[in-house]
Coordinates of C-alpha atoms in Angstrom, one line a residue:
M74 CA 95.3 67.2 59.6
P75 CA 93.4 70.5 59.3
A76 CA 90.7 71.2 62.0
T77 CA 86.9 70.1 59.9
L78 CA 84.4 73.2 59.4
D79 CA 81.5 73.1 61.0
T80 CA 79.6 73.6 57.4
N81 CA 76.2 74.0 59.3
I82 CA 76.9 77.1 60.1
Y83 CA 78.1 78.4 57.2
S84 CA 75.6 76.6 54.8
D85 CA 72.8 78.6 56.9
A86 CA 74.9 81.6 56.8
L87 CA 75.0 81.0 52.5
V88 CA 71.1 80.9 52.6
V89 CA 70.3 84.2 54.5
L90 CA 72.8 85.7 52.1
G91 CA 71.2 84.4 49.4
T92 CA 68.3 85.7 50.6
A93 CA 69.6 89.4 50.9
G94 CA 71.9 89.2 47.4
V95 CA 69.0 87.5 45.1
V96 CA 65.3 87.2 46.7
V97 CA 64.9 90.5 47.8
P98 CA 66.3 92.3 45.1
L99 CA 63.9 90.5 42.8
L100 CA 61.3 91.3 44.9
R101 CA 61.6 95.1 45.1
R102 CA 62.0 95.2 41.6
I103 CA 58.4 93.9 41.0
G104 CA 57.3 96.9 44.0
L105 CA 57.0 94.3 47.1
S106 CA 58.9 94.9 50.2
P107 CA 61.7 93.6 51.6
V108 CA 60.6 92.9 54.6
L109 CA 57.5 90.6 53.0
G110 CA 60.8 89.0 50.8
Y111 CA 62.6 88.2 54.3
L112 CA 59.5 86.6 56.4
G113 CA 58.4 84.6 53.3
A114 CA 62.3 83.1 53.0
G115 CA 62.5 82.7 56.7
A116 CA 58.9 80.6 56.6
L117 CA 60.3 78.8 52.9
F118 CA 63.5 77.7 54.0
G119 CA 63.2 77.7 57.5
P120 CA 63.2 74.8 59.8
L121 CA 59.5 74.5 60.0
G122 CA 59.7 74.4 55.9
L123 CA 61.5 73.3 53.8
G124 CA 64.2 72.3 56.4
S125 CA 61.5 70.1 58.1
L126 CA 62.4 68.0 54.8
I127 CA 66.3 67.7 55.0
K128 CA 66.1 63.7 56.6
I129 CA 64.0 63.0 53.7
A130 CA 66.0 65.5 50.7
P131 CA 69.6 65.7 51.9
P132 CA 70.3 68.3 48.8
L133 CA 67.7 70.2 50.6
Y134 CA 71.1 70.9 53.6
W135 CA 72.5 73.8 51.2
I136 CA 69.1 75.8 50.6
T137 CA 67.4 75.7 53.7
I138 CA 68.0 76.7 57.4
G139 CA 67.9 72.8 59.9
D140 CA 67.9 74.9 63.2
A141 CA 67.0 78.3 63.8
H142 CA 69.5 78.7 67.2
H143 CA 72.5 79.2 64.1
V144 CA 71.0 81.9 63.8
E145 CA 69.0 84.1 65.9
G146 CA 71.6 85.2 68.2
I147 CA 72.9 87.4 65.6
A148 CA 69.6 88.5 64.1
E149 CA 68.2 90.0 67.4
L150 CA 71.1 92.7 67.0
G151 CA 68.9 93.9 63.8
V152 CA 66.5 95.5 66.6
V153 CA 69.3 96.4 68.9
F154 CA 71.0 98.5 65.8
L155 CA 67.6 100.1 64.8
L156 CA 66.6 101.6 68.2
F157 CA 70.0 102.6 68.7
L158 CA 70.0 104.9 65.5
I159 CA 66.7 105.9 66.5
G160 CA 68.2 107.5 70.0
L161 CA 71.3 108.6 68.1
E162 CA 68.3 110.7 66.2
L163 CA 66.5 111.7 68.9
S164 CA 68.2 112.9 71.9
F165 CA 66.9 113.6 75.4
Q166 CA 65.3 116.8 74.5
R167 CA 63.0 115.7 72.0
L168 CA 62.1 112.4 73.6
M169 CA 60.5 114.9 76.6
A170 CA 58.8 116.7 73.8
M171 CA 57.3 113.6 72.8
R172 CA 56.7 112.8 76.6
T173 CA 52.7 113.3 76.0
L174 CA 52.6 111.0 73.0
V175 CA 55.1 108.6 75.0
F176 CA 53.7 108.7 78.3
G177 CA 50.2 108.9 77.7
L178 CA 49.2 107.6 74.3
G179 CA 51.4 104.8 74.3
S180 CA 51.0 103.8 78.2
L181 CA 47.5 103.6 77.3
Q182 CA 47.7 101.7 74.3
V183 CA 49.7 98.9 76.0
L184 CA 47.0 99.1 78.8
F185 CA 43.9 99.2 76.6
C186 CA 45.0 96.6 74.3
G187 CA 46.3 94.0 77.1
A188 CA 43.2 94.2 78.6
A189 CA 41.3 93.4 76.3
I190 CA 43.1 90.4 75.2
G191 CA 43.7 89.7 78.7
G192 CA 39.3 89.3 79.0
L193 CA 39.4 87.3 76.2
A194 CA 41.8 84.9 77.3
V195 CA 40.1 84.1 80.3
L196 CA 36.7 84.2 78.7
L197 CA 38.4 81.1 76.6
G198 CA 39.4 79.3 79.9
Q199 CA 42.8 80.5 80.6
S200 CA 44.1 81.3 83.8
A201 CA 44.6 85.0 85.2
A202 CA 48.6 84.2 84.8
A203 CA 48.3 83.1 81.3
A204 CA 45.5 85.5 79.9
I205 CA 48.2 88.6 81.2
V206 CA 51.3 87.6 80.0
L207 CA 49.2 86.4 76.6
G208 CA 47.6 90.0 76.9
A209 CA 50.6 91.8 77.5
S210 CA 52.4 90.3 74.7
L211 CA 50.1 90.8 72.2
S212 CA 49.5 94.3 73.0
L213 CA 52.7 95.1 71.9
S214 CA 53.4 96.0 68.2
S215 CA 56.6 94.8 66.0
T216 CA 59.0 98.3 66.5
A217 CA 61.6 96.4 63.6
I218 CA 59.3 96.7 61.1
V219 CA 57.2 99.3 61.3
L220 CA 59.9 101.7 62.2
E221 CA 61.5 99.9 59.2
L222 CA 58.7 101.1 56.8
L223 CA 58.2 104.5 57.9
G224 CA 62.3 105.2 57.7
A225 CA 61.9 103.6 54.0
Q226 CA 59.0 106.3 53.3
N227 CA 60.7 109.0 54.6
R228 CA 57.9 109.6 57.1
L229 CA 59.5 109.1 60.6
A230 CA 59.0 113.0 61.3
A231 CA 55.3 112.9 60.0
P232 CA 52.5 113.3 62.4
V233 CA 52.0 109.2 61.5
G234 CA 55.5 109.2 62.2
R235 CA 56.2 110.6 65.2
A236 CA 52.4 108.7 66.6
S237 CA 54.1 105.4 65.9
F238 CA 57.2 105.7 67.3
A239 CA 55.8 107.4 70.9
V240 CA 53.8 104.3 71.0
L241 CA 56.5 101.6 70.0
L242 CA 58.6 103.5 72.3
A243 CA 56.5 103.3 75.3
Q244 CA 55.8 99.5 74.0
D245 CA 60.0 98.8 74.3
I246 CA 59.8 100.4 78.1
A247 CA 56.8 97.9 79.0
V248 CA 58.5 94.8 78.0
I249 CA 60.7 95.5 81.3
P250 CA 57.6 95.1 83.7
I251 CA 56.3 91.7 81.7
L252 CA 59.3 90.1 81.5
M253 CA 59.2 90.7 85.3
F254 CA 55.9 89.3 85.7
V255 CA 56.1 86.4 83.4
S256 CA 59.4 85.9 85.7
I257 CA 57.8 85.5 88.6
A258 CA 54.5 84.0 88.1
G259 CA 56.9 81.3 87.1
A260 CA 59.0 81.2 89.9
S261 CA 58.7 78.7 92.3
A262 CA 56.3 79.3 95.5
D263 CA 58.4 79.6 98.2
G264 CA 60.1 82.4 96.2
S265 CA 59.5 86.0 98.0
V266 CA 57.1 87.7 95.4
L267 CA 58.2 90.9 96.8
M268 CA 61.6 90.7 96.8
S269 CA 61.3 89.7 93.2
V270 CA 60.1 92.7 92.1
A271 CA 62.6 94.9 94.3
R272 CA 65.5 93.3 93.4
A273 CA 64.1 93.2 89.2
L274 CA 63.8 97.2 90.1
G275 CA 67.1 98.0 91.1
Q276 CA 69.0 95.7 88.6
A277 CA 66.5 98.0 86.1
A278 CA 67.5 101.1 88.0
G279 CA 71.6 100.3 88.1
A280 CA 72.1 99.5 84.4
I281 CA 70.4 102.5 83.5
V282 CA 72.9 104.7 85.8
I283 CA 75.5 102.8 84.7
I284 CA 74.6 103.9 80.9
V285 CA 73.6 107.0 81.6
V286 CA 76.7 107.9 84.1
G287 CA 78.6 106.0 82.5
G288 CA 77.8 107.2 78.8
R289 CA 77.7 111.3 80.0
F290 CA 81.6 110.9 81.0
L291 CA 83.3 108.1 79.0
L292 CA 81.4 108.3 75.3
R293 CA 82.5 111.7 74.5
P294 CA 86.2 111.7 75.6
L295 CA 86.9 107.4 73.9
F296 CA 85.4 108.7 70.5
R297 CA 87.5 111.9 70.8
L298 CA 90.3 109.7 71.2
V299 CA 89.5 107.0 68.8
A300 CA 88.5 109.9 66.3
A301 CA 92.1 111.4 66.9
A302 CA 93.8 108.4 65.6
R303 CA 92.5 109.0 62.1
S304 CA 91.5 105.0 61.6
S305 CA 88.3 104.2 60.7
D306 CA 88.5 100.8 61.7
L307 CA 89.4 101.9 64.9
F308 CA 85.9 103.9 64.8
I309 CA 83.6 101.0 63.4
A310 CA 85.1 98.3 66.4
T311 CA 84.1 101.4 69.0
V312 CA 80.6 102.0 67.7
L313 CA 80.2 98.4 67.7
F314 CA 81.3 98.2 71.0
V315 CA 79.3 101.1 72.6
I316 CA 76.3 99.7 70.7
V317 CA 76.8 96.1 72.2
G318 CA 78.0 96.7 75.5
A319 CA 75.4 99.0 76.4
G320 CA 72.8 96.2 75.7
V321 CA 74.9 93.4 77.3
I322 CA 74.5 95.8 80.8
A323 CA 70.3 96.5 80.1
N324 CA 70.2 92.5 79.3
L325 CA 71.8 91.1 82.2
A326 CA 69.8 93.5 84.3
G327 CA 66.8 91.6 83.1
M328 CA 65.6 94.3 80.4
S329 CA 65.9 94.3 76.4
M330 CA 69.5 94.7 74.7
A331 CA 67.6 96.9 72.5
L332 CA 66.3 98.9 75.4
G333 CA 69.9 99.5 76.9
A334 CA 71.3 100.4 73.1
F335 CA 68.2 103.1 72.8
V336 CA 69.7 105.2 75.7
A337 CA 73.3 105.0 74.7
G338 CA 72.0 106.5 70.9
L339 CA 70.2 109.2 73.4
L340 CA 73.6 109.8 74.9
L341 CA 75.4 109.4 71.5
A342 CA 72.9 111.9 69.7
E343 CA 74.2 114.8 72.3
T344 CA 77.9 114.6 70.8
E345 CA 79.5 115.9 67.7
Y346 CA 80.3 112.6 66.6
D347 CA 76.2 111.6 65.8
K348 CA 76.6 111.6 61.9
A349 CA 79.4 110.1 61.5
I350 CA 78.4 107.2 63.8
E351 CA 74.9 107.0 62.3
A352 CA 77.3 106.5 58.6
V353 CA 79.0 103.7 60.1
I354 CA 75.8 101.9 61.2
E355 CA 73.5 101.8 58.6
P356 CA 75.0 99.1 56.7
F357 CA 74.9 96.7 59.4
K358 CA 71.4 97.4 60.5
G359 CA 70.1 96.9 57.1
L360 CA 71.9 93.6 57.0
L361 CA 71.1 92.7 60.7
L362 CA 67.6 93.3 60.3
G363 CA 67.0 91.6 57.1
L364 CA 68.4 88.5 59.3
F365 CA 66.1 89.3 61.7
F366 CA 63.0 89.1 59.6
F367 CA 64.3 85.9 58.1
T368 CA 63.9 83.9 61.7
V369 CA 60.8 85.8 62.5
G370 CA 59.6 84.0 59.4
M371 CA 61.1 81.0 60.1
S372 CA 58.9 80.6 63.3
I373 CA 55.9 80.7 61.0
D374 CA 54.9 77.0 61.3
V375 CA 52.9 76.2 57.8
R376 CA 51.4 72.7 59.5
E377 CA 50.1 74.4 62.0
L378 CA 48.2 77.1 59.6
L379 CA 47.4 73.9 57.9
R380 CA 46.2 72.4 61.1
D381 CA 43.5 75.4 62.4
P382 CA 42.6 77.6 59.5
L383 CA 39.7 79.4 60.5
W384 CA 40.6 79.8 64.1
I385 CA 43.8 81.3 62.7
L386 CA 42.5 83.5 60.3
A387 CA 39.9 84.1 63.3
G388 CA 42.6 85.1 65.7
V389 CA 44.9 87.1 63.0
A390 CA 41.8 89.4 62.0
A391 CA 40.7 89.4 65.3
L392 CA 43.9 90.9 66.6
I393 CA 44.7 93.3 64.1
A394 CA 40.8 94.9 64.4
G395 CA 40.7 95.1 67.9
K396 CA 44.2 96.5 68.6
A397 CA 43.5 99.2 65.6
L398 CA 40.0 100.0 67.2
I399 CA 41.3 100.3 70.7
A400 CA 44.6 103.1 69.0
A401 CA 42.5 104.9 66.4
V402 CA 40.0 106.0 69.4
L403 CA 43.3 106.8 71.8
G404 CA 44.7 108.9 68.8
R405 CA 41.5 111.1 68.6
L406 CA 41.7 111.5 72.6
F407 CA 45.4 112.8 72.0
R408 CA 44.2 115.1 69.5
L409 CA 45.2 112.8 66.9
S410 CA 43.3 113.8 63.5
W411 CA 41.6 110.8 62.2
A412 CA 43.6 110.3 59.1
T413 CA 46.8 110.1 61.4
S414 CA 44.3 108.0 64.1
V415 CA 43.7 105.4 61.1
E416 CA 47.0 104.8 59.6
T417 CA 48.8 104.8 63.0
A418 CA 46.1 101.9 64.0
L419 CA 46.5 99.9 61.1
L420 CA 50.7 99.7 61.7
L421 CA 50.0 99.3 64.9
G422 CA 47.5 96.5 64.9
P423 CA 49.7 93.3 64.2
G424 CA 51.5 91.7 67.0
G425 CA 55.5 92.2 67.3
E426 CA 58.3 90.5 68.0
F427 CA 58.5 90.5 72.1
A428 CA 55.3 88.3 71.8
F429 CA 58.4 85.3 70.5
V430 CA 60.3 86.4 74.2
G431 CA 57.6 86.6 76.0
V432 CA 55.1 83.6 75.3
T433 CA 58.1 81.2 74.6
L434 CA 59.9 82.3 77.9
A435 CA 56.2 81.8 79.6
A436 CA 55.7 78.5 77.9
G437 CA 59.3 77.4 79.1
L438 CA 57.9 78.4 83.0
H439 CA 54.4 76.6 82.1
V440 CA 52.2 79.4 82.6
V441 CA 50.9 79.1 79.3
G442 CA 50.5 75.6 77.6
P443 CA 52.5 74.4 74.6
P444 CA 49.6 74.2 72.5
V445 CA 48.0 77.7 73.3
A446 CA 51.7 79.0 72.4
T447 CA 52.2 77.6 69.3
F448 CA 48.8 78.9 68.3
V449 CA 49.5 82.5 69.3
L450 CA 53.0 82.4 67.8
A451 CA 51.2 81.6 64.4
V452 CA 49.2 84.3 64.7
V453 CA 51.6 87.0 65.6
S454 CA 53.6 85.7 62.4
L455 CA 50.6 86.3 60.1
T456 CA 49.9 89.9 61.3
M457 CA 53.8 90.7 61.5
A458 CA 53.4 89.7 57.8
L459 CA 50.6 91.4 56.8
T460 CA 52.0 94.7 57.9
P461 CA 53.3 96.0 55.1
L462 CA 50.1 95.4 53.8
L463 CA 48.5 97.4 56.2
S464 CA 50.7 100.5 55.9
Q465 CA 49.4 100.7 52.2
L466 CA 46.2 100.1 53.2
G467 CA 46.5 103.3 55.5
R468 CA 48.3 105.6 53.0
R469 CA 44.9 104.5 51.1
V470 CA 42.7 104.8 53.6
A471 CA 43.9 108.3 55.4
P472 CA 43.1 110.8 52.1
L473 CA 39.6 109.7 52.5
F474 CA 39.7 110.9 55.8
V475 CA 41.0 114.5 55.9
K476 CA 38.5 114.7 53.2
S477 CA 35.8 113.8 55.4
E478 CA 37.7 115.3 58.8
P479 CA 34.3 116.5 60.5
A480 CA 36.7 118.1 63.0
A481 CA 38.6 120.5 61.0
P482 CA 36.8 121.6 57.9
E483 CA 39.5 123.9 58.0
L484 CA 41.3 121.7 56.1
G485 CA 39.0 121.7 52.9
A486 CA 39.5 125.5 51.9
Q487 CA 41.1 126.4 48.6
P488 CA 43.7 128.4 47.4
A489 CA 42.5 131.1 44.7
R490 CA 44.3 130.1 41.4
D491 CA 43.6 133.4 39.2
E492 CA 45.5 136.0 41.3
A493 CA 49.8 136.4 40.8
H494 CA 51.4 135.7 43.8
A495 CA 54.2 133.4 45.4
I496 CA 53.8 129.9 47.0
I497 CA 55.2 129.1 50.5
I498 CA 55.5 125.3 50.5
G499 CA 56.0 124.1 54.7
Y500 CA 54.4 126.7 57.0
G501 CA 56.3 125.5 60.0
R502 CA 58.8 128.3 61.7
V503 CA 60.8 128.8 58.6
G504 CA 57.9 129.2 56.4
K505 CA 55.8 131.8 58.8
V506 CA 59.1 134.0 58.8
V507 CA 58.9 134.1 55.2
A508 CA 55.2 134.8 54.9
T509 CA 55.4 137.4 57.4
L510 CA 58.4 138.9 55.2
L511 CA 56.2 139.3 52.0
G512 CA 53.5 140.6 53.9
E513 CA 54.8 143.2 55.3
H514 CA 56.4 143.7 51.9
K515 CA 52.8 143.6 50.3
V516 CA 53.6 140.9 48.6
P517 CA 50.5 138.7 47.9
F518 CA 51.5 134.7 48.6
V519 CA 49.5 131.1 49.3
A520 CA 51.2 129.3 52.0
T521 CA 50.7 125.3 52.4
D522 CA 51.8 122.9 54.5
Y523 CA 51.0 118.3 54.9
D524 CA 50.2 118.7 58.3
S525 CA 47.1 118.9 59.3
E526 CA 47.1 119.5 62.9
T527 CA 49.3 122.9 62.3
V528 CA 46.9 123.8 59.7
T529 CA 43.8 123.5 61.6
Q530 CA 45.5 125.8 64.1
D531 CA 46.7 128.5 62.0
R532 CA 43.6 128.7 60.2
R533 CA 41.4 129.3 62.9
A534 CA 44.5 132.0 64.0
G535 CA 43.4 133.9 60.9
H536 CA 47.1 132.5 58.4
N537 CA 46.3 131.9 55.3
V538 CA 47.7 128.5 54.7
Y539 CA 46.5 125.3 53.3
F540 CA 46.2 121.9 53.3
G541 CA 47.6 119.2 50.6
D542 CA 50.5 117.5 49.4
A543 CA 53.1 119.6 46.8
S544 CA 55.1 117.2 46.1
D545 CA 51.4 116.1 43.9
P546 CA 51.2 118.4 40.5
Q547 CA 47.6 118.9 40.7
F548 CA 47.8 120.2 44.0
L549 CA 50.3 122.7 42.6
Q550 CA 47.7 123.4 40.3
A551 CA 45.4 124.2 42.1
C552 CA 47.8 126.8 44.3
G553 CA 47.7 128.8 41.3
L554 CA 51.1 128.0 39.7
A555 CA 50.3 128.8 36.2
K556 CA 49.5 132.4 37.6
A557 CA 52.3 132.1 40.8
T558 CA 55.2 134.7 40.6
G559 CA 57.6 132.3 42.6
V560 CA 57.6 129.5 45.0
I561 CA 59.6 128.8 48.0
I562 CA 60.0 126.0 49.8
T563 CA 60.8 125.8 53.6
V564 CA 60.3 121.8 54.5
N565 CA 63.4 120.3 54.9
A566 CA 62.9 116.7 53.8
Y567 CA 65.5 115.8 51.1
D568 CA 63.0 113.6 48.8
A569 CA 59.9 116.0 49.2
V570 CA 62.2 118.8 48.3
D571 CA 63.4 117.3 45.0
R572 CA 60.1 116.1 44.1
I573 CA 58.7 119.4 44.7
V574 CA 61.8 121.3 42.7
D575 CA 60.9 118.8 39.8
H576 CA 57.2 119.3 39.5
V577 CA 57.5 122.7 39.5
R578 CA 60.0 123.3 37.1
A579 CA 58.4 120.6 34.9
E580 CA 55.9 122.9 35.1
R581 CA 57.4 126.3 34.9
P582 CA 60.4 126.3 33.7
D583 CA 60.8 130.2 34.0
I584 CA 59.5 130.6 38.0
L585 CA 61.3 131.5 40.9
I586 CA 62.0 128.4 42.9
V587 CA 64.1 129.8 46.0
A588 CA 64.7 126.4 48.4
R589 CA 66.0 125.7 51.6
A590 CA 68.9 123.0 51.8
K591 CA 70.8 121.4 54.8
D592 CA 73.8 122.6 53.8
G593 CA 76.4 123.3 50.6
E594 CA 75.8 119.7 49.6
H595 CA 72.5 119.4 49.6
A596 CA 72.1 123.0 48.1
R597 CA 74.6 122.0 45.3
H598 CA 72.2 119.2 44.6
L599 CA 68.9 121.8 44.3
Y600 CA 70.7 124.0 42.0
E601 CA 71.6 121.2 40.0
V602 CA 67.9 119.7 39.5
G603 CA 66.3 123.3 38.9
A604 CA 66.0 125.4 42.2
T605 CA 66.9 128.9 41.3
D606 CA 68.7 129.5 44.9
A607 CA 69.2 127.3 47.5
V608 CA 70.1 128.3 50.7
P609 CA 72.3 126.4 53.3
E610 CA 71.5 126.0 56.8
T611 CA 74.5 125.6 57.7
I612 CA 76.2 128.2 55.5
E613 CA 73.9 131.3 57.0
A614 CA 74.3 129.9 60.3
S615 CA 77.8 130.3 59.9
L616 CA 77.1 133.8 58.1
Q617 CA 75.0 135.3 61.3
L618 CA 77.4 134.5 63.4
S619 CA 80.2 136.2 61.5
E620 CA 78.0 138.9 61.3
A621 CA 76.9 138.9 65.0
A622 CA 81.0 138.7 65.4
L623 CA 82.3 141.6 63.4
V624 CA 79.4 144.0 64.6
G625 CA 80.3 143.1 68.5
L626 CA 84.2 143.8 67.7
G627 CA 83.6 146.9 66.8
V628 CA 83.6 146.8 62.9
A629 CA 80.7 149.1 61.4
M630 CA 77.4 147.9 60.8
G631 CA 77.3 149.0 56.9
P632 CA 80.9 147.1 56.2
A633 CA 80.3 144.0 58.3
I634 CA 77.0 143.7 56.4
A635 CA 78.6 144.4 53.0
A636 CA 80.9 141.8 53.4
I637 CA 78.4 139.2 54.8
H638 CA 76.5 140.0 51.5
A639 CA 79.5 139.2 49.7
Q640 CA 80.8 136.0 51.1
R641 CA 77.3 134.6 51.1
D642 CA 77.7 135.3 46.8
V643 CA 80.5 133.4 47.2
F644 CA 79.1 130.4 48.5
R645 CA 76.6 130.9 45.8
H646 CA 78.3 131.2 43.1
E647 CA 80.6 128.6 44.0
L648 CA 77.8 125.8 44.6
Q649 CA 75.8 127.3 41.2
A650 CA 80.1 126.2 39.5
A651 CA 80.1 123.0 41.3
A652 CA 76.2 122.4 40.4
L653 CA 76.8 122.9 36.6
E654 CA 79.4 120.1 36.5
G655 CA 76.5 117.8 37.2
G656 CA 77.0 114.2 38.6
R657 CA 80.8 114.2 38.5
G658 CA 80.5 113.0 42.0
G659 CA 77.2 110.7 41.7
S660 CA 74.0 110.5 43.3
Y661 CA 73.4 113.4 46.0
A662 CA 72.6 110.2 48.4
T663 CA 75.9 109.0 47.8
R664 CA 78.0 112.2 48.3
R665 CA 75.9 112.8 51.1
K666 CA 77.2 109.5 53.3
T667 CA 80.3 110.4 52.0
L668 CA 80.0 113.3 53.9
R669 CA 79.1 111.8 56.8
R670 CA 81.2 109.0 56.7
P671 CA 84.0 108.4 60.4
P672 CA 87.3 110.6 60.3
V673 CA 90.3 108.7 59.0

């Protein structure tokens, strides 16, 4: 006879997949965050919601989850994959460039928020050990939710994205000593505290050394071998092996799996396979993160909310307000603008997923009492559910602080509308070069940028740059688009460039639009949406390299430059011709994913 299937696992998987395939798309259609969809579905269909009624109404078995353990193990992989992708996009060099925010702002946020919450816990009658555990656990925020929201908004590279990520990274690092303290606090009295600390530190250091040293010497040859096989299946399997393997090594040393995966991502970011790996992981990350949010929602006990609603609401308000206030003040101390500080503070105000790990472990070791743990987890669950709403509030409130920013009056400067001039959008390194050359040739221009910090510094240095969002048609009008002779777009955010080109072309069908592109495919897309000329970074780098090589190998300067110009024209005509075909390859986002798939 055939073996009997364990339908518990399969029915639970159907509930989660049904949420991803039905509930979340419906919420997206009406404009709500998918994170809220997963959280709400977890609370409704989980073991503390309708799942608790299975014995009374057995048919609920097929649309609810009766045991959270069936899905919580794989749900943790969602955060693991998210941190791996973040490490893949960072690299060690970029991480060190952010060290002031990570080890300064992030560390102080954990310290001050933990001290404030722990002090309140002592006043409410908790022991010193319990207060430290509660303060440390509640000082952390949700890496998964915050980064998912910022990523969906394409704002990870914006000031609020950099500040939020720096703090979240410091919080993830802080998980190690917090877990060590919980274990030590719950250890038996005959155990040696110093030996426990030394053992934990040794294990953590050993795990990091194994991941880093092994990654430096093994990852590149491993992926080179797999890529040579030209099998997408083997490539995917290798990627999953590296992610889970690094996470397991970190977990065996008492650290979080996510931190181990983050280190592996940092190592792979320095290889030539990072884009192909990112394309492989993206679908897994989305589904697993959804599963993670679903399990967080399953921990929301509606009965606990109804038992002490006023205390629960007071706890939610106090946690968000207290953490946000501390984060905002620290942001200003680290020279962030009020707008960035306030928006970052609202994102970091809610609790995070680690509270479920730390508080649950502390309750199991009798460091924190069960009633306190249940109350705290109910508060954390609600604050996490409020994160998308707080993100929207932050985006609405931030412009008010920009307009009233007392420390940077330069941001209120207005460009001239009535003079013929070029408009440079984006005043970073590329924008400054363009501005310098226009100035040398007496071409009048107005430069804009959306980073308030750089605008303030540049205007104080005498640069003709103005603060504002160039994807806003009204701001473009304020920059004198009606009289402008041309628009040069130097920003490298795909969606932002698209919106700017659309708005400019709609207002001025005749104007020159020169846009920066990431690669040839991006340039073709920009030609399709209306750019007069698109300059791909990768092609220009190859042309400059070729010019230097020709001259260095003895070719005369004149013929070398002429050859480079001719080749540039060939590339331009090919891209423009491809753009005229218009959409045969589908949307640009689809084509870009296709270009980044692993070698087969």
